[in-house]
Short mmCIF file of C-alpha atoms in Angstrom, two decimals:
data_model
loop_
_atom_site.label_atom_id
_atom_site.label_comp_id
_atom_site.label_asym_id
_atom_site.label_seq_id
_atom_site.Cartn_x
_atom_site.Cartn_y
_atom_site.Cartn_z
CA MET O 1 5.12 -9.40 -134.43
CA GLY O 2 5.40 -6.37 -136.60
CA CYS O 3 3.08 -3.87 -137.34
CA CYS O 4 0.64 -4.41 -140.27
CA LYS O 5 -1.16 -2.28 -142.53
CA LYS O 6 -5.09 -3.12 -142.95
CA TRP O 7 -5.44 -3.40 -146.78
CA ASP O 8 -9.13 -4.11 -147.89
CA GLY O 9 -9.55 -6.00 -144.64
CA ILE O 10 -6.38 -8.08 -145.04
CA GLU O 11 -3.50 -7.41 -142.82
CA SER O 12 -0.27 -7.00 -144.68
CA ASP O 13 3.09 -5.33 -144.70
CA TYR O 14 2.70 -4.98 -148.55
CA VAL O 15 3.09 -1.53 -150.24
CA ALA O 16 2.38 -0.95 -153.73
CA LYS O 17 5.13 0.82 -155.83
CA ASN O 18 2.24 2.16 -158.18
CA GLU O 19 -1.21 1.70 -159.34
CA ASP O 20 -0.55 -1.40 -161.47
CA ASP O 21 1.51 -3.04 -158.67
CA ALA O 22 -1.47 -2.63 -156.39
CA TRP O 23 -3.86 -3.84 -159.10
CA ASP O 24 -1.61 -6.99 -159.70
CA TYR O 25 -1.42 -7.62 -156.06
CA ALA O 26 -5.37 -7.10 -155.67
CA GLY O 27 -5.51 -10.07 -158.19
CA GLU O 28 -4.15 -12.52 -155.79
CA ILE O 29 -7.35 -11.98 -153.67
CA PRO O 30 -9.83 -14.38 -154.95
CA GLY O 31 -12.73 -12.56 -156.68
CA PHE O 32 -11.24 -9.18 -155.97
CA HIS O 33 -11.27 -8.13 -159.82
CA GLU O 34 -14.79 -9.49 -160.42
CA GLU O 35 -16.18 -7.76 -157.33
CA TYR O 36 -14.53 -4.64 -158.04
CA ILE O 37 -15.83 -4.68 -161.83
CA ARG O 38 -19.36 -5.81 -160.32
CA GLN O 39 -19.37 -2.39 -158.07
CA ALA O 40 -17.91 -0.33 -160.90
CA GLU O 41 -20.78 -1.64 -163.18
CA GLU O 42 -23.45 -0.93 -160.44
CA MET O 43 -22.16 2.80 -159.76
CA LEU O 44 -22.17 3.21 -163.58
CA GLU O 45 -25.72 2.21 -163.78
CA ILE O 46 -26.83 4.52 -160.95
CA ALA O 47 -24.93 7.32 -162.59
CA ARG O 48 -26.70 6.78 -165.87
CA LYS O 49 -30.11 6.66 -164.24
CA ALA O 50 -29.39 10.09 -162.23
CA VAL O 51 -28.49 11.65 -165.29
CA ASN O 52 -31.33 10.76 -167.32
CA GLU O 53 -33.66 11.81 -164.55
#
């Protein structure tokens, strides 16, 4: 067994060439993009509330 890196909880020997390559690879994980977008929207809403306080 080779040494594997943990990538977002998934063991893989995958090494991204660049940011686009990493995003494409993440797209192979079911629901990854949707969850990423949901979390980003949630953080943006928290930041907006903090600015307005």
